CSV table of C-alpha atoms in Angstrom, one decimal:
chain,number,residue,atom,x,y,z
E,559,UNK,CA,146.5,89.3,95.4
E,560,UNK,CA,144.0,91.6,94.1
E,561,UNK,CA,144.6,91.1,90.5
E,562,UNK,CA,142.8,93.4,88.0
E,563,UNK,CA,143.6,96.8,87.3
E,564,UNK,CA,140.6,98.9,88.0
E,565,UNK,CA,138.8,101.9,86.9
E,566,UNK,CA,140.6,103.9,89.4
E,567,UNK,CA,144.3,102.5,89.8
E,568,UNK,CA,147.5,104.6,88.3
E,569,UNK,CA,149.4,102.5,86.1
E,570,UNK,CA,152.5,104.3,85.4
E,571,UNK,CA,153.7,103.8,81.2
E,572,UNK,CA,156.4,102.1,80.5
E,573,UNK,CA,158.4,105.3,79.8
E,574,UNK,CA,157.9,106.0,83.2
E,575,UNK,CA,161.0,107.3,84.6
E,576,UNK,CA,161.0,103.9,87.2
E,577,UNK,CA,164.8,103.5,86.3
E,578,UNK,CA,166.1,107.1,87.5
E,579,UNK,CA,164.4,105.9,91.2
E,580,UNK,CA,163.4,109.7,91.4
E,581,UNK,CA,164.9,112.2,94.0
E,582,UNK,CA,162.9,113.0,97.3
E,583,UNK,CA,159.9,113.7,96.0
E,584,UNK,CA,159.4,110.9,94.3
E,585,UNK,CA,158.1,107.6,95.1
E,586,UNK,CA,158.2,104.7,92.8
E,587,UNK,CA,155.7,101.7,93.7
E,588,UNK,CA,155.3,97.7,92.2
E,589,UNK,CA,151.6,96.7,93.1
E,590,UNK,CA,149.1,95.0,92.6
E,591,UNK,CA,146.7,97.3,90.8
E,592,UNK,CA,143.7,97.4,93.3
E,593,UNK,CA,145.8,98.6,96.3
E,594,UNK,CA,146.4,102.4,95.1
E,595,UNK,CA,144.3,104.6,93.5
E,596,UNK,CA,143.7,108.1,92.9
E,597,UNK,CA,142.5,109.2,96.1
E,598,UNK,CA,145.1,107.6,98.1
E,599,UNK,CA,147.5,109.3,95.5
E,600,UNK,CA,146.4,112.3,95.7
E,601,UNK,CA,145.8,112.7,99.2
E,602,UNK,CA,149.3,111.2,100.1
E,603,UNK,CA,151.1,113.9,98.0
E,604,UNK,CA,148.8,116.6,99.4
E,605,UNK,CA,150.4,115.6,103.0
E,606,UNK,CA,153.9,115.0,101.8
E,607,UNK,CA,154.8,116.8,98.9
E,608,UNK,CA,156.0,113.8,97.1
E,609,UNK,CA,154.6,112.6,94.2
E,610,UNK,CA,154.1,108.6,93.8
E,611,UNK,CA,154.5,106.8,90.5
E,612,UNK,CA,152.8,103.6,90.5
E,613,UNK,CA,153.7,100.4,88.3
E,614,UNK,CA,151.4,97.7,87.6
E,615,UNK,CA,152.4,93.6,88.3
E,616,UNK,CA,150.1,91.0,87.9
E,617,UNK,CA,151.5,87.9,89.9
E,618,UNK,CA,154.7,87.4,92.3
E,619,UNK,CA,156.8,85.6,89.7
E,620,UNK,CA,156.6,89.0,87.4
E,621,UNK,CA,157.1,90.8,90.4
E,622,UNK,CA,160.5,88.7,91.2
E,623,UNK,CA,161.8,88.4,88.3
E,624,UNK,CA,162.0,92.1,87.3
E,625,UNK,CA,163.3,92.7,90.6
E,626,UNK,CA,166.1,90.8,90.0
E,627,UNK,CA,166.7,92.1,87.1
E,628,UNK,CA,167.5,95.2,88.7
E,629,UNK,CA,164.1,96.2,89.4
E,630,UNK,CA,164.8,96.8,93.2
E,631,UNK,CA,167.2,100.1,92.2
E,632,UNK,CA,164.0,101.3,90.7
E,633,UNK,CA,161.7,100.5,93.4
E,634,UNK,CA,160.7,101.8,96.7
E,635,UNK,CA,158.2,99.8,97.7
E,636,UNK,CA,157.1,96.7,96.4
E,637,UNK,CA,153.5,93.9,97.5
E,638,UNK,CA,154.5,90.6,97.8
E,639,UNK,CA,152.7,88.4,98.7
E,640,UNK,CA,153.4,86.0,102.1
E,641,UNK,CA,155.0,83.0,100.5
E,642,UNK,CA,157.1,85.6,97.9
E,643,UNK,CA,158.2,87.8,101.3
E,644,UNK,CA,159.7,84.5,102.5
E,645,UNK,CA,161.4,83.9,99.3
E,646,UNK,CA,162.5,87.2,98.7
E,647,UNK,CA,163.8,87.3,102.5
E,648,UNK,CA,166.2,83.7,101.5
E,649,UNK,CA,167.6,86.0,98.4
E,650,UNK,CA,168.4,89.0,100.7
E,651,UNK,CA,166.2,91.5,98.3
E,652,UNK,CA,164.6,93.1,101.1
E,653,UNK,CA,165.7,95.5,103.7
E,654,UNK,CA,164.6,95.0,107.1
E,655,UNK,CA,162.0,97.2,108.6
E,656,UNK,CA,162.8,99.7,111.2
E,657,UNK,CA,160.4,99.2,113.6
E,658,UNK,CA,161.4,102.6,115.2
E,659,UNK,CA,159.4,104.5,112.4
E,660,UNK,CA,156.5,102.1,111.3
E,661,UNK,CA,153.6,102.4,114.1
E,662,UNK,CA,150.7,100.1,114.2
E,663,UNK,CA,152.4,97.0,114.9
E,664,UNK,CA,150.7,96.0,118.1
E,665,UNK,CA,147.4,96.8,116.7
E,666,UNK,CA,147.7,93.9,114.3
E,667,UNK,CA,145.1,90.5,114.7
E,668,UNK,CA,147.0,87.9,116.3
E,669,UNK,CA,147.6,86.0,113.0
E,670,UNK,CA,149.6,89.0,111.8
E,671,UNK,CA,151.6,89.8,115.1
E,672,UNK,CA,154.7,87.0,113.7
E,673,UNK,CA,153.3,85.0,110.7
E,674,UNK,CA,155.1,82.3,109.7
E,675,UNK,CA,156.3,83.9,106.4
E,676,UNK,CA,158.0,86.5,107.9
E,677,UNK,CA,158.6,85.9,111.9
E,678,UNK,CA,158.3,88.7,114.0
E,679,UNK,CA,157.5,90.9,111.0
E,680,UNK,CA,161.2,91.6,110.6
E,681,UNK,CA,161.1,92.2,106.9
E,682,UNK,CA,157.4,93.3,105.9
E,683,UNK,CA,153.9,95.5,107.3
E,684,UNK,CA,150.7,93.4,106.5
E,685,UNK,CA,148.5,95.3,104.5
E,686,UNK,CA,146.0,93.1,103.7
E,687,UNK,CA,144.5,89.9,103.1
E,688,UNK,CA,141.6,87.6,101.6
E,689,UNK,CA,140.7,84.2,100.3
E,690,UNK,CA,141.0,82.7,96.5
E,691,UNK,CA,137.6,80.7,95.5
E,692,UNK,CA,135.6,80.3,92.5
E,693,UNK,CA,133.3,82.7,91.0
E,694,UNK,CA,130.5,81.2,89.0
E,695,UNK,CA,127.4,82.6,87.2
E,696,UNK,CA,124.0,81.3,89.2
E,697,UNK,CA,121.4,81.4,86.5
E,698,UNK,CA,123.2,79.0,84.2
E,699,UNK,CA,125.1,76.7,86.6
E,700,UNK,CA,121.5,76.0,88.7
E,701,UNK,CA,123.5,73.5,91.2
E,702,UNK,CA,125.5,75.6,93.4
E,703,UNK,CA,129.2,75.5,93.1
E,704,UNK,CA,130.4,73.8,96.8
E,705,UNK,CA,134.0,72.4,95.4
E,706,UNK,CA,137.1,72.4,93.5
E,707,UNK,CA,135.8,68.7,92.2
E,708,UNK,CA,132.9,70.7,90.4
E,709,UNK,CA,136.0,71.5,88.1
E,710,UNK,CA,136.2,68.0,87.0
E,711,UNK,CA,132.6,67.1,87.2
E,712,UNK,CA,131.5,69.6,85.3
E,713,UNK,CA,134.3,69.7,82.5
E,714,UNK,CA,131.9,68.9,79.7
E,715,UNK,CA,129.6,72.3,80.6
E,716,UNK,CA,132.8,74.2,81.7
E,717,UNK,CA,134.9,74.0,78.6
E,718,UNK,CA,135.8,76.9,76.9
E,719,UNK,CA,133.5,78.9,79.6
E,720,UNK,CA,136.1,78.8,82.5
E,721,UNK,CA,139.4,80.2,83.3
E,722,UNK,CA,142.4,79.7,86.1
E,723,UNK,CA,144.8,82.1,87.2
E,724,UNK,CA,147.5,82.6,85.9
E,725,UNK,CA,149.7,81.6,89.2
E,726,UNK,CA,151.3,78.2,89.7
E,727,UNK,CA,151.2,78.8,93.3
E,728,UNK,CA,147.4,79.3,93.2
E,729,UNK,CA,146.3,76.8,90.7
E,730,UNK,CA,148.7,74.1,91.7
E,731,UNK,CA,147.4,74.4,95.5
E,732,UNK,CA,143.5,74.5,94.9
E,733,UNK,CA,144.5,70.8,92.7
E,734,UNK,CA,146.6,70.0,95.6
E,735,UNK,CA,143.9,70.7,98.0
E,736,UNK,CA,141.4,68.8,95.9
E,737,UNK,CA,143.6,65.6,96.5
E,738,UNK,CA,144.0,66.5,100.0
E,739,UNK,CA,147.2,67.5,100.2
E,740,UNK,CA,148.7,70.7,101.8
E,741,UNK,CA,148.9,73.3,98.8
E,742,UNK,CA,152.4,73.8,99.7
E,743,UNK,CA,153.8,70.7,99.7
E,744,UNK,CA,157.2,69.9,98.9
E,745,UNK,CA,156.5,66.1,98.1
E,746,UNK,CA,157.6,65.3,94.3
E,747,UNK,CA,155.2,62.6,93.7
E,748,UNK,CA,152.4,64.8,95.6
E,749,UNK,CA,153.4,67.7,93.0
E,750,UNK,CA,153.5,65.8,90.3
E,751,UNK,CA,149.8,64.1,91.0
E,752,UNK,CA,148.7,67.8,90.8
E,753,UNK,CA,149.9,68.5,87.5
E,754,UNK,CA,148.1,65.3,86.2
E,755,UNK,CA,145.2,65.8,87.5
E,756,UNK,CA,145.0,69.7,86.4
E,757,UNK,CA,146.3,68.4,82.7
E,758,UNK,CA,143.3,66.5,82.1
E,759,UNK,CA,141.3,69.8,83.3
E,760,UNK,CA,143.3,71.6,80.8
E,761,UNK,CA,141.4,70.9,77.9
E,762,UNK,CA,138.5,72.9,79.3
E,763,UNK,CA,140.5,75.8,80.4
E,764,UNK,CA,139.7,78.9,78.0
E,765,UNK,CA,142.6,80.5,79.7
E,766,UNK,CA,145.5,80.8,82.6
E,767,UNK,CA,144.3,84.9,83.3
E,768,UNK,CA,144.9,87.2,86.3
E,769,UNK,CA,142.6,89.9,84.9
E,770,UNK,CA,141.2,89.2,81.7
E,771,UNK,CA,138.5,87.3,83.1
E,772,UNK,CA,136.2,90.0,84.9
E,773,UNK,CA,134.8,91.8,81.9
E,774,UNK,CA,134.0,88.6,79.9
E,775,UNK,CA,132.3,86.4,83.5
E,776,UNK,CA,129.7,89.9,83.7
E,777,UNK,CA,128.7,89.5,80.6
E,778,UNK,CA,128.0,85.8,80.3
E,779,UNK,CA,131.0,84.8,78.6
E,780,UNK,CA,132.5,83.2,81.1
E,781,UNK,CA,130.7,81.0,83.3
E,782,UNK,CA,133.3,80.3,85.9
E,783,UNK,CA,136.8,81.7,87.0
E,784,UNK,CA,139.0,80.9,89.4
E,785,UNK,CA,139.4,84.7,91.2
E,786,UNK,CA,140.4,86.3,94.1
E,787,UNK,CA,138.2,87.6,96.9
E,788,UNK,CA,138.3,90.9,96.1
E,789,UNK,CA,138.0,90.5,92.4
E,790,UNK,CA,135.1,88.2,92.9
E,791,UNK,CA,133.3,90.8,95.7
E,792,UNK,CA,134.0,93.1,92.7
E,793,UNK,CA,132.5,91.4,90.1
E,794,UNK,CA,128.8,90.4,92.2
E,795,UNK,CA,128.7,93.8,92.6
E,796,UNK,CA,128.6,94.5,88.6
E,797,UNK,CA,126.4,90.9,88.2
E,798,UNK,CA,124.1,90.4,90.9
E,799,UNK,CA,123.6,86.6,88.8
E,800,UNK,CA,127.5,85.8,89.9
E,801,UNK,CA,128.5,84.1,93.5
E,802,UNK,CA,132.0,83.9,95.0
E,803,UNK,CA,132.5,80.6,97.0
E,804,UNK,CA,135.4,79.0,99.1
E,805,UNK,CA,135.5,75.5,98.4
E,806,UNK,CA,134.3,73.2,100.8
E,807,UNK,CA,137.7,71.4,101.3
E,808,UNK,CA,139.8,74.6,101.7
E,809,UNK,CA,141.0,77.2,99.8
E,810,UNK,CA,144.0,79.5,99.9
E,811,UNK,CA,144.0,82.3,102.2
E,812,UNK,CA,146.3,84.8,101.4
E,813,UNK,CA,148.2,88.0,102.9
E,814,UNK,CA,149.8,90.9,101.2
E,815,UNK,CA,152.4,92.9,102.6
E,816,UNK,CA,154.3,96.1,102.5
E,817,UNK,CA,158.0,96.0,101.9
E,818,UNK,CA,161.2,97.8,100.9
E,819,UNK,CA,163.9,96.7,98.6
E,820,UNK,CA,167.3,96.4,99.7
E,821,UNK,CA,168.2,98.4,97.0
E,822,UNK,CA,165.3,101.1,97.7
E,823,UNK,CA,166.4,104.9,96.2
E,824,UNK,CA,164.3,106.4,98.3
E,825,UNK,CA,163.7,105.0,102.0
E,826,UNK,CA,162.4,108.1,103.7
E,827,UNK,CA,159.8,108.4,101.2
E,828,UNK,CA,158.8,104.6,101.8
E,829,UNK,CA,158.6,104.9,105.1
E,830,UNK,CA,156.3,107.8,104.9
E,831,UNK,CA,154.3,105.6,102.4
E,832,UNK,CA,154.2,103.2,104.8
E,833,UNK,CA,153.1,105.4,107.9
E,834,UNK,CA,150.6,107.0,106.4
E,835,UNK,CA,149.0,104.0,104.0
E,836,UNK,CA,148.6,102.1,107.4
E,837,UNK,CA,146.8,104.6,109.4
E,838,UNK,CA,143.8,103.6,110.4
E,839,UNK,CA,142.1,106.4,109.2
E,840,UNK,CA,143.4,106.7,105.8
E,841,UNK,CA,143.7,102.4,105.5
E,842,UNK,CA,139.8,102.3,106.5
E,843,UNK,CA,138.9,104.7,103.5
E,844,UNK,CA,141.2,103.2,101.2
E,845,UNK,CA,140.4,99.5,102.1
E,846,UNK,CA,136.3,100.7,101.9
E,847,UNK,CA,136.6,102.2,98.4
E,848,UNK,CA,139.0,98.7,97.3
E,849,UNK,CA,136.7,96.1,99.6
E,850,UNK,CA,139.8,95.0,100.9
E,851,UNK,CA,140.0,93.2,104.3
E,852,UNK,CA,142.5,94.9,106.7
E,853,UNK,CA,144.5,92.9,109.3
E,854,UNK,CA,144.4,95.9,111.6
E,855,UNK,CA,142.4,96.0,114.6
E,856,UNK,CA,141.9,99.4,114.9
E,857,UNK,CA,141.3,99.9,110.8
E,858,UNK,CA,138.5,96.9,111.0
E,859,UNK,CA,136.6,99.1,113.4
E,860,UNK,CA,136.3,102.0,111.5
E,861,UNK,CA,135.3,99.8,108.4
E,862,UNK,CA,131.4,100.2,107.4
E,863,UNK,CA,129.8,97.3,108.9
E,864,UNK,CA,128.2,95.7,105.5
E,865,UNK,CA,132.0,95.4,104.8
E,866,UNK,CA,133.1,94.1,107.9
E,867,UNK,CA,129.5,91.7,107.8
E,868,UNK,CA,130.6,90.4,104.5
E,869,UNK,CA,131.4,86.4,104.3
E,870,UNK,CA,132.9,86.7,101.0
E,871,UNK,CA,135.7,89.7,102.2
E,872,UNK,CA,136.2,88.4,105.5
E,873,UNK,CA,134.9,84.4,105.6
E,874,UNK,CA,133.4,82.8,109.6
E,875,UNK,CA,136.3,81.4,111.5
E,876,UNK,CA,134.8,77.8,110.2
E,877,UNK,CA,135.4,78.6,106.8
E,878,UNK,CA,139.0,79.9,108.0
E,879,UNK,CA,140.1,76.6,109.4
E,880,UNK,CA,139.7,74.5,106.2
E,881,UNK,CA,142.1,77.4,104.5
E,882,UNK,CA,145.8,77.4,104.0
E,883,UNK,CA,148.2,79.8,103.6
E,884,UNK,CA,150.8,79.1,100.7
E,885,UNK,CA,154.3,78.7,101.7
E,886,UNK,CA,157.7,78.7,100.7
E,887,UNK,CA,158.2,75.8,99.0
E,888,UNK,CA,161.9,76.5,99.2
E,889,UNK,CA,163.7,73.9,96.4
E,890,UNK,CA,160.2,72.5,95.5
E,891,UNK,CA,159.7,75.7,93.4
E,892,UNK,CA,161.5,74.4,90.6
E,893,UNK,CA,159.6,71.3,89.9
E,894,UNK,CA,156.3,73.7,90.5
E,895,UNK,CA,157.6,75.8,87.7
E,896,UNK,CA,158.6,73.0,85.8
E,897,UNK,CA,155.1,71.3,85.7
E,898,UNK,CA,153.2,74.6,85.1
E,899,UNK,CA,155.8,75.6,82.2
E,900,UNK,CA,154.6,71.9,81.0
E,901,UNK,CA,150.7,72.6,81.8
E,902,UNK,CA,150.6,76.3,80.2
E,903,UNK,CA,152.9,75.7,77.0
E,904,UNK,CA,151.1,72.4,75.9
């Protein structure tokens, strides 16, 4: 759910040969952008001779949607995320993993070892996972930031200075959670409370943005956006001034996975992809370089310890608790989409 495409991520051009799936040395990925970059690239074809050609999504519906459209032909391996592995699971897109030549499964935390999304990890490798808060510049918003409600308090200051993702999942469930409901719940009148409440936000909203919001919060711009973990570890690091924060009454936290399409052109190359991304030693240096938090055991250790020390990449088991993973909202989706079709296009 990292959501930005950094300095060094490959974004293959859309006259990228994607469609032609590539023979057996080439690999064609759909990620998010901060999960590969050129080291991984290059050291992955230095070991295996094939070369990996990388396209760029910025949120699961994108993802979907072009895999149905026959993206998954074109595709090797995709990145849900946990909810979208459960979905894509119900419309038999995905192949199922053979255990026999993934390793690393019993090294996984104990969350990992049969989430919910995906039981017994039939269809997908966790990669990795963080948290979605609010990031918020410190020298001009003096009172810290401790909730969504902030949002609504503070509308007057906000407006035209803040920005949501652009994720119905994400911005539907921090409004959800802000009522105290779950954020994946499948009650019509619970859903449609949400979109009420975030409509009267909307006024204030300078934009619904997965990545256009970085460069703009650094330099004062922006004095609040609703981010990512990883994107808001990022952006303190640019703008000492800027804070990330989980909201006090519970925020989303979030896994992304590895998976192959049913229609994969290459599986061997996947699964080599897979093997070696995983390792602990090359997933340590790759998740250091990314701050990305690992739900490996044996990666976590070899993490340097300011990372593994860091309550904004991986949050106390306090914070944790409050959190919520989303979830398949199954026929619910619909009326989600509906309502942020409504909330976007006004």
């Amino acid at each position: 759910c990292a959501r930005n495409i950094g300095s060094g991520s490959t974004d293959a051009s859309p006259a990228s040969p994607a469609s032609s799936g590539g023979g057996d040395n080439t690999l064609h990925v759909y990620s998010w952008s901060t999960y590969i970059d050129d080291d991984l690239l290059k050291s992955f074809e230095q070991e295996t001779g094939i070369k990996v050609v990388a396209d760029i999504y910025d949120s699961n519906e994108t993802m979907l949607a072009k895999i149905q459209a026959g993206g998954g032909k074109q595709y090797s391996i995709i990145y849900p995320s946990d909810y979208m592995v459960g979905q894509m699971v119900e419309l038999n897109l995905l192949s199922p993993i053979d255990k026999a030549r993934v390793s690393g499964y019993d090294d996984l935390l104990e969350q990992w070892q049969s989430p919910s999304y995906d039981v017994d990890n039939k269809n997908s490798v966790p990669y990795t996972w963080g948290t979605t808060g609010l990031v918020y510049n410190t020298e001009v918003l003096t009172k810290p930031v401790t909730d969504w409600s902030y949002l609504w308090d503070n509308k007057k200051q906000l407006s035209g200075k803040m920005t949501l993702l652009n994720d119905v999942r994400e911005a539907m469930g921090f409004t959800l959670k802000s009522l105290g409901f779950s954020n994946s719940t499948k009650d019509p009148k619970q859903i449609e409370a949400a979109y009420k409440k975030l409509a009267q936000l909307k006024p204030a909203i300078s934009s619904f943005t997965t990545d256009g919001w970085r460069d703009q919060i650094v330099v004062g711009d922006l004095l609040l956006s609703h981010a990512y973990s990883v994107d808001g570890i990022d952006v303190m690091a640019s703008n000492p001034k800027l804070q990330y924060i989980i909201p006090a009454s519970g925020a989303t936290v979030w896994t992304d996975a590895i998976v192959i399409p049913k229609d994969a052109p290459n599986v061997d190359a996947a699964y080599k992809w897979i093997e070696y991304s995983i390792n602990p030693e090359t997933a340590s240096q790759t998740l250091s370089r990314l701050k990305l938090a690992t739900p490996n055991r044996k990666t976590l250790e070899l993490l340097p310890k300011e990372l593994r020390e860091n309550p904004a990449l991986i949050p106390p088991d306090a914070v944790l608790k409050k959190c919520e993973v989303l979830a398949n909202v199954d026929t619910a989706t619909d009326l989600y989409d509906r309502y942020w079709t409504q909330l976007t296009s006004a």
